[in-house]
């Protein structure tokens, strides 16, 4: 399948909350493309696909590090709004009563309390470090490296890992 | 008119007044949504308020209006779902680009979707009352999920069984204990008798040492005044003590064996009832539950956790009572024998109790972790062992083994870490207990020698007997100390069992409306569906099917074809919009009855480890042999069954091993024939078979569908030759619908698909011919 591979010679500009324009070095131009991570949990800065309004892949960035800094910034700004997976920085309180598991946490987007419907499938360790949590409303939260959490935080969630 | 403002959050009077002020007496506020994130994606609040013809966005804390948009100025309003959050976007008249007006997380996405509908219905000319009614339904639906725990409620507005009653888990298990109560009571009585008998030997030891061997109660002629009742010779005394002890042991152990037998019987029945209940409940759980829960963990709960619960229930109903009596009995006896020594014996008790508390806190997380690791091991097994053919065909044995070894290693690491605490604790307790015995030996020994002034007379026999009671005393102490440990284990098992028992079953199974004559008229009305709120799989789908229609559903992979069928079969009920059969909402029809009226033939038919006969007659044992053979005939299956050495008695392997894909498919068609349904659904029934088999299956399908409403999903458009209506699904929407001829004339997506497929067929045929030549 023909897909345009974006290089540092191409220019990407953010045109809307989640849309960008790609001006290619060869003079071509793609408007209103939606950048998406192909590996939103395990490889944030590589393999970024750009879809048109019918969700057809038009272009790809193999590595954000290889494109122009302004273009990279445009993509990162889009992603900041598009992907809301707050990073848990501290576990403030865990309540586990009568089958209901409730966490109050501090994240990089502020403090939030949420319930976890199924403790066995909604708390997932990816590898040995990364933790993904899904609340009862299907919102996602992450811990990039469990070792970065404080001892008291780990103690509170230890039994669910 | 109802003047209540619908709001998704409890507000103070001041906050409510701020919202009300945004409207006017002529145009009051109709509803408000309190959002959960700010425009820059931080957790905070903002409010979206609607009157009859305006949307107003305010800052929740200050009440400042940030947007005020009249519906008449809106050209387009839609939601943009992103990852973990979404925007309501509006494009105003005369403007090219839409703008974000309200940002939210998925917690309130259903409400935000209803706002869009509210505005669009305004544009369609609906009255404000009917629009508000639709909004009220969305708010009600929001309340059908418990705001505390997120659990789906059995009906909107009812109390959540997880959060409302603080019903103790143990109390809920009484249901299983009740039928066994007579046996349990008799067992307790037997236990009390055997416990009393167990307290007798130390007393006999004291008599033996002091009265018979020590000579304390020897008369002038050398006889012994035994038990202070009668006098006899030393030899006779020894014989009497021996006989009493023997009788004690015979009664004690005999009664113990009888008790053990009945307890096992009662225990087995408890575990059986529990397993049956959990399994039955698991059968009725929605597909949504199974989408999120691995089968390995469900199997673990039914087999392992129910046994843990049974063991604890017996412990609670039996051992606790017995050990309590034993403990009280020994304390009383020891206090009577010598109060000072008795008090010294009690010294380790607080240490043991405190130790138990610390221990239980430490060990509880380990039990949960061990279970998770065990469950992960089971999941690998349930994934890989049934798929052993795939593993072998990809020569992936090494990798498969590595995955398993990694999981068992994780289990091993967790388990041995728990082992440290599990073993250290009893060692510490035993140390304190032994030290208690040492103290009694020392003090008692000194008292016997007369070197210390311990209140009361202490003889050698009394000391020996006391030590025996003291040793026995620590048994119930140890038991109660460790009870916490098994209680923790029990709690985590109970929690997992109730995860299944408390999960919402499919609605109204066997309890609803059967008063529907299903002729086969089907209507999808504005159906929107998302598996996990992140992506809408079906978007506002509307479709009408008349009785007897043969409808082909086509579309690319992932377009939403199968989801359409899954909703129709009521595997998922949490969609927006309505699906009607003969004018009745399918969610209001009794599910058992509804499904009994539908024949479903899947792409990968599921066969069970049973005979071919039973596999065809699956779901109803009342079918006669003639019925089954007739069904097999119609399904073009009879001939190959007849060729089997065991005919209809051939036992299939798990999942139908022993038959080809086409043969399995024909058996599944025979199943559908036997069911004689009013509506037939085929999901890619011929996708995985060769052309010749496809022809046989096609023939079988044609026999089956005459006169019945039939929905067929097909990749191979050739299988839709009998269809009088084609529905083209793309990206969750119906983009074309009509007769095959109309759609071919229209030269749209269906036309393209037909062109592509005939070209591909032509190429394949040419290649096959060249290859043949």
XYZ file of N, CA, C and O in Angstrom, chain A residues 71-124:
216
model
N 7.713 20.593 13.222
C 6.739 19.556 12.842
C 6.492 18.630 14.032
O 5.355 18.249 14.324
N 7.585 18.280 14.705
C 7.477 17.382 15.866
C 6.587 18.025 16.936
O 5.702 17.392 17.505
N 6.815 19.341 17.131
C 6.030 20.052 18.139
C 4.543 20.049 17.778
O 3.679 19.850 18.635
N 4.260 20.212 16.491
C 2.857 20.224 16.043
C 2.186 18.892 16.361
O 1.051 18.840 16.852
N 2.907 17.814 16.095
C 2.357 16.473 16.365
C 2.180 16.284 17.875
O 1.139 15.806 18.344
N 3.197 16.673 18.638
C 3.117 16.489 20.091
C 1.967 17.285 20.689
O 1.282 16.815 21.601
N 1.730 18.490 20.165
C 0.611 19.304 20.654
C -0.726 18.611 20.370
O -1.627 18.602 21.204
N -0.829 18.058 19.175
C -2.054 17.317 18.831
C -2.255 16.159 19.793
O -3.355 15.923 20.296
N -1.176 15.424 20.011
C -1.265 14.245 20.881
C -1.629 14.616 22.309
O -2.325 13.877 22.989
N -1.141 15.764 22.759
C -1.434 16.148 24.142
C -2.945 16.283 24.335
O -3.495 15.910 25.363
N -3.622 16.809 23.309
C -5.071 16.939 23.419
C -5.789 15.636 23.083
O -6.807 15.313 23.677
N -5.247 14.932 22.098
C -5.949 13.736 21.624
C -5.917 12.611 22.666
O -6.937 12.017 22.972
N -4.727 12.335 23.158
C -4.586 11.209 24.088
C -4.697 11.696 25.519
O -3.807 12.387 26.013
N -5.772 11.344 26.164
C -5.868 11.710 27.568
C -5.698 10.427 28.382
O -6.661 9.725 28.699
N -4.458 10.104 28.644
C -4.154 8.953 29.511
C -3.346 9.540 30.659
O -2.108 9.540 30.623
N -4.029 10.089 31.661
C -3.288 10.744 32.733
C -2.278 9.797 33.389
O -2.580 8.620 33.592
N -1.120 10.340 33.661
C -0.096 9.525 34.315
C -0.260 9.642 35.833
O -0.226 10.743 36.395
N -0.455 8.519 36.462
C -0.629 8.512 37.922
C 0.740 8.752 38.559
O 1.693 8.019 38.278
N 0.811 9.776 39.394
C 2.098 10.057 40.041
C 2.083 9.629 41.506
O 3.117 9.414 42.108
N 0.891 9.532 42.066
C 0.800 9.090 43.461
C -0.566 8.446 43.713
O -1.582 8.913 43.208
N -0.543 7.372 44.476
C -1.811 6.752 44.867
C -2.166 7.356 46.228
O -1.439 7.149 47.211
N -3.251 8.097 46.284
C -3.583 8.776 47.528
C -4.400 7.888 48.455
O -4.196 7.873 49.663
N -5.338 7.158 47.874
C -6.187 6.331 48.732
C -6.761 5.175 47.921
O -7.163 5.350 46.773
N -6.804 4.020 48.533
C -7.421 2.864 47.884
C -8.463 2.302 48.833
O -8.176 2.073 50.003
N -9.662 2.139 48.326
C -10.708 1.563 49.167
C -11.236 0.323 48.464
O -11.573 0.367 47.291
N -11.271 -0.749 49.186
C -11.688 -2.013 48.596
C -12.716 -2.638 49.522
O -12.372 -3.339 50.458
N -13.960 -2.326 49.263
C -15.000 -2.800 50.177
C -16.120 -3.439 49.401
O -16.609 -2.878 48.431
N -16.527 -4.610 49.846
C -17.670 -5.297 49.266
C -17.577 -5.371 47.742
O -18.552 -5.101 47.031
N -16.398 -5.696 47.287
C -16.221 -5.910 45.847
C -16.054 -4.640 45.026
O -15.924 -4.692 43.824
N -16.109 -3.470 45.669
C -15.941 -2.220 44.920
C -14.546 -1.676 45.177
O -14.154 -1.468 46.325
N -13.810 -1.476 44.107
C -12.447 -0.974 44.247
C -12.409 0.474 43.782
O -12.809 0.779 42.661
N -11.999 1.346 44.687
C -11.994 2.768 44.364
C -10.593 3.316 44.607
O -10.003 3.054 45.659
N -10.067 4.052 43.640
C -8.742 4.665 43.797
C -8.885 6.189 43.748
O -9.618 6.721 42.896
N -8.187 6.865 44.646
C -8.035 8.318 44.524
C -6.560 8.541 44.235
O -5.698 8.065 44.991
N -6.299 9.222 43.116
C -4.901 9.333 42.689
C -4.562 10.766 42.301
O -5.451 11.557 41.982
N -3.280 11.064 42.320
C -2.794 12.330 41.772
C -2.202 11.996 40.410
O -1.450 11.032 40.272
N -2.583 12.783 39.396
C -2.045 12.538 38.059
C -1.409 13.834 37.538
O -1.517 14.878 38.183
N -0.810 13.708 36.383
C -0.219 14.917 35.788
C -1.304 15.890 35.323
O -1.002 17.003 34.896
N -2.574 15.489 35.397
C -3.665 16.384 35.011
C -4.526 16.767 36.211
O -5.619 17.299 36.055
N -4.066 16.440 37.394
C -4.795 16.790 38.603
C -5.248 15.567 39.370
O -4.945 14.434 38.989
N -5.996 15.835 40.448
C -6.433 14.731 41.308
C -7.761 14.182 40.802
O -8.621 14.930 40.348
N -7.908 12.878 40.888
C -9.145 12.269 40.402
C -9.441 11.006 41.213
O -8.534 10.327 41.658
N -10.722 10.753 41.395
C -11.130 9.500 42.051
C -11.936 8.701 41.048
O -12.760 9.257 40.318
N -11.671 7.416 40.977
C -12.429 6.581 40.041
C -12.627 5.196 40.610
O -11.945 4.785 41.550
N -13.597 4.491 40.033
C -13.876 3.118 40.458
C -13.401 2.161 39.381
O -13.428 2.499 38.197
N -13.013 0.999 39.821
C -12.556 -0.018 38.870
C -13.570 -1.148 38.904
O -13.865 -1.696 39.964
N -14.117 -1.449 37.739
C -15.182 -2.447 37.687
C -14.641 -3.856 37.918
O -15.156 -4.610 38.714
N -13.596 -4.198 37.216
C -13.075 -5.556 37.339
C -11.577 -5.503 37.639
O -10.770 -5.230 36.752
N -11.245 -5.771 38.885
C -9.857 -5.625 39.322
C -8.928 -6.592 38.599
O -7.738 -6.392 38.552
N -9.511 -7.676 38.059
C -8.653 -8.684 37.437
C -8.308 -8.347 35.993
O -7.250 -8.714 35.516
N -9.221 -7.662 35.314
C -8.917 -7.360 33.912
C -8.672 -5.884 33.658
O -8.143 -5.522 32.613
N -9.057 -5.015 34.585
C -8.906 -3.580 34.332
C -7.611 -2.995 34.896
O -7.352 -1.809 34.755
N -6.836 -3.800 35.576
C -5.520 -3.342 36.046
C -4.508 -4.262 35.376
O -4.468 -5.455 35.664
N -3.745 -3.691 34.450
C -2.858 -4.563 33.676
C -1.425 -4.092 33.740
O -1.139 -2.911 33.538
